[in-house]
Amino acid sequence: MGEALLEVENLHVHFPTPDGVVQAVNGISYSLGKKEILAIVGESGSGKSVGVLSLLRLIPARDCKVQGSVNFEGQNLLKLSDPEMRELRGNRIAMVFQDPMTSLNPVLRIGDQIQESVIEHQGISEKIAKSRAIELLELVGIPEAGKRYRHYPHQFSGGMRQRIMIAAGLACEPSILIADEPTTALDVTIQAQIIDLVKKLRREIGMSVIWITHDLGIVAGLADRVAVMYAGKIVEFAPVDQLFKTPQHPYSRGLLNSLPRLDARSEKPLEAIEGLPPNLINYPASCPFLERCSYQTEQCQIPPEMRSITTTHEVCCHHTEKL
Amino acid sequence: MLGYICGRIFALMMILLAVSIIVFSLMHSVPGGPFDERKGRLPPAAKANILKKYGLDQPVWKQYINYMSHAVRFDFGIPYQRPHTTVAKLISKSWAITVQVGLTTIVVAFGFGILAGIYAAYHQNSWVDTLVTFVSSLGVTVPNFVVAMWLILIFAVSLNWLPMGGWGSSGQCLIDKYFCTDWILPVVAYAIAPMAIVARYTRASIVEVMGEDYVRTARAKGLSEIKVMRKHVLRNAQIPMVTALGTEIPNLITGSIFIESTFRINGLGKYFVTSTLNRDYPMIMATFLLVAFLWGILYLLTDIAYTMIDPRVRLGAKSLS
Ligand SMILES: Nc1ncnc2c1ncn2[C@@H]1O[C@H](COP(=O)(O)OP(=O)(O)O)[C@@H](O)[C@H]1O
Ligand SMILES: [Mg+2]
C-alpha cells in the first residue's frame, strides 16, 4: 500500500443526550494509502457516517465529543483551527453524501454549486471557474455540459445529480474523496455507472477514496481494502479478496452469508443475522456482538482487541483460530 | 408569464366585482341608514329630499348599478361624513399619510424582525434567543394601543423626549416634513407586533433550512459560515418567509384606528370604523374595494416573488418533469 495518506487512530465520537451518552464511534483505527479505495461496510447505525463526518468536523451537534487523532499530511485534523479546517474541506478532502435529491441546493444553478469550492479555495475568476465546472461536468459524463451548466437540480435525475455531486467534490482535485453511501438511493444500473466512474477517476486523477456502503456487492467490485464496522467499532479489516474468501469475524461471515450468490451450487438458504445491534447508550462491557454470536464463550465477556492474523488481515474476535 | 399575469389581473377584477356586490348588499341590509335622526327630528319632506339627492330612494339594485357605473370611471361619490369633498380626494389625502406610517413601520418591523430572527437562529438557546422569543411573545399578545400608551407615558410624559402625537408636525424632521421626531412613537408602537411575528418566523425558517443536507454540502466545500448563510441558508429560508410575512403588508398599509387615534394621526384607518358606524355607503364601498384590491395585488406579487426565489416554481406552466 505504500505510505499512508490518512491515518485514523483510536477515534471516538460520543453524543451527550438527555437519555445518556450515545457511543456512536468507539475507538476505530485505520489508514488510507495513496490511490487506495477503502470501503467501510456495516449495517445502518453502526457509526459509518459519524466516523467520517468527524474527520472533517462536519457533525452538526455542537456538543459531540470527538477523541483520538487523525493524521493527514503531518497534521492532526482534530486539532486544527476552524479556518485551517475550512481550508482543507472541499479542497484537499472532499465529501459526497448519500441522498443526491436533497444534497444539492434547489435554488442555485448546478454550475454555481460545482465551481463554488474552486472559487473559494483557489480564488480564480468566475470565468475560469465556469470553464472548469463545464470540464468537470464532462468528466463525470453529463452530456451537453455547456448547456446543463445553467440548469437547476430539479432538472436532473437522481443518477445525474449524484454525478453533479461528484463533480463538485472533484472540483479542487482533492487527495481524498469521501463518499457516504453515494449510490444507496440510486437504481442498480445507475449504481454501476457511478462505481465505474469513480474507478476511472481514481486512475486518472490519482485520488484516494473512502467509500461507505452497507452493500457488500459494491465492495467486491470497487474496493482495495474493507473495514467492517459494528456498533461503532471496526471488527474486521482486510484486503477485499481476503475478506470475501476467508472472513474471520462472525459478523463479517454473517454479512457474507446473507448475500445471494450467482455461482451457488449449494441449496443453502440465505442466512440473516439474528437479533439487533446493542444499544449505543448502554454500551455493553462485553464483546458488542456477543448477543448475536453463535460462537460465544465465557471469554467473550471481555471485549476483544484488534489482532493481526496475517500481515494485512486484522480481526477483533477471541475465536479466530477456531473459526 | 405575461399571459399568466394578465389572467391574474382579470381574476382580480372579477374578485373586486364579487366583493362590491357582497359589500353593497350587506351594507344595505343592515338596519339603519346614513340620515337617520340621532339628534333632532327632520321634517319628513326634508328627509325625503336628502334621500332623493343621494339616490337612496331607489331600489338597491338600481343604486348598485348607478354606483358601479360611476366607480368604473373612478368616481366613488361623495362621503356623507364630509359632503364638501369627494371619496377619492378624502381617501387619497388620508391614505397618503397612512401609507407613510405603514411603509415606515414595514421597514422597521421587517428590518429588525429579520435581523433578530437570523441572530436567534444562529445562536439557538443563547440568552439573546430567549430574549427574542420572550419579547416576540409579548409583541404578539399585547395590543398595539397598550404599547402605545406605555410609550407615550414613558417617552413623552415622563422623559419628555418625544412628542405625544401628530405626524410630521413636530418641526424636527430628517428630510422636509418626513422622518420627524413625532414619527418615532407611532411607528414603534405599530411595528412591535409584526416585528415579533417576523422574528419568530424568520428564526423558524432558518433553523429548518440549517438542518438541510445541502447546507452540510456547502460546509463540506469549505465555505465560510457567512457564505453558507448568504448563499445557501437565507435564499432557501426566504421561500416560507414570503408566504407568511407577505400577508402582514396589506394590514399595515391600510392603517390602524388604534394607532391613528392614540397619536392623533389623520389617516385612513379611522374611516374603516367611522364609515361603517355612520352608514357612509360610498366610503364603505371605497375602503372595502381598496382592501380587496391590495390583497389581490399582494397575492400576485408573492407568487411572482416565488418564481424569482425558487426555480422550481413556474407560474401558469404545467410543472416540468
Ligand atoms: N447528533 C446525534 N446525536 C445523537 N446520536 C447521534 C447523532 N448523530 C448520530 N447519532 C447516532 O450515532 C449512531 C451512528 O450513526 P451513523 O454514523 O449515522 O450510522 P450509519 O452507519 O448508518 O452511517 C446512530 O445510532 C445514531 O443514532
Ligand atoms: Mg450513514
Coordinates of C-alpha atoms in Angstrom, one line a residue, chain A residues 53 58 62 86 89-91 93 95 97 99 102-108 112-114 116-117 120-121 152 154-155 165 168, chain B residues 122-123 212-225 227 231-233 235-236 239 309-312 314 320-321:
Chain A
L53 CA -18.1 13.3 9.3
L58 CA -18.9 18.2 10.0
R62 CA -22.1 21.1 18.7
R86 CA -12.2 25.1 6.2
R89 CA -12.6 20.9 3.3
G90 CA -13.6 20.6 -0.3
N91 CA -10.0 21.4 -1.2
I93 CA -10.6 16.3 1.3
M95 CA -17.2 14.6 0.5
F97 CA -23.3 12.4 0.5
D99 CA -29.0 11.5 -1.0
T102 CA -31.5 16.6 -1.0
S103 CA -27.8 17.3 -1.0
L104 CA -27.9 19.9 -3.8
N105 CA -29.3 23.4 -3.1
P106 CA -32.6 23.5 -5.0
V107 CA -32.4 27.3 -5.7
L108 CA -28.9 27.5 -7.1
D112 CA -22.6 27.6 -9.3
Q113 CA -22.6 24.7 -6.9
I114 CA -19.8 23.0 -8.7
E116 CA -18.2 27.3 -5.5
S117 CA -15.3 25.4 -3.9
E120 CA -13.3 29.7 -2.5
H121 CA -10.1 27.8 -2.4
Y152 CA -31.2 23.7 -11.6
H154 CA -34.7 19.6 -10.2
Q155 CA -34.0 19.3 -13.9
M165 CA -22.2 16.0 -6.5
A168 CA -18.5 19.3 -7.2
Chain B
Y122 CA -27.6 31.3 14.7
H123 CA -27.4 31.4 18.5
E212 CA -31.0 20.5 5.3
D213 CA -28.5 18.3 3.6
Y214 CA -27.4 20.9 1.1
V215 CA -26.2 23.1 3.9
R216 CA -24.0 20.3 5.1
T217 CA -22.8 20.0 1.5
A218 CA -22.0 23.7 1.4
R219 CA -20.0 23.4 4.7
A220 CA -18.2 20.3 3.3
K221 CA -16.9 22.5 0.4
G222 CA -15.1 24.7 2.9
L223 CA -17.2 27.8 2.6
S224 CA -17.1 30.2 5.4
E225 CA -20.2 30.4 7.7
K227 CA -21.1 32.4 2.7
K231 CA -25.8 31.7 -0.5
H232 CA -27.5 28.7 0.9
V233 CA -29.5 29.2 4.1
R235 CA -32.0 32.0 -0.1
N236 CA -34.0 29.0 0.9
I239 CA -39.4 30.8 0.5
I309 CA -36.6 32.9 -5.5
D310 CA -37.4 29.3 -6.4
P311 CA -36.6 28.0 -9.9
R312 CA -38.9 25.0 -9.3
R314 CA -43.2 28.2 -12.8
L320 CA -41.6 20.4 -15.7
S321 CA -40.5 16.8 -15.4

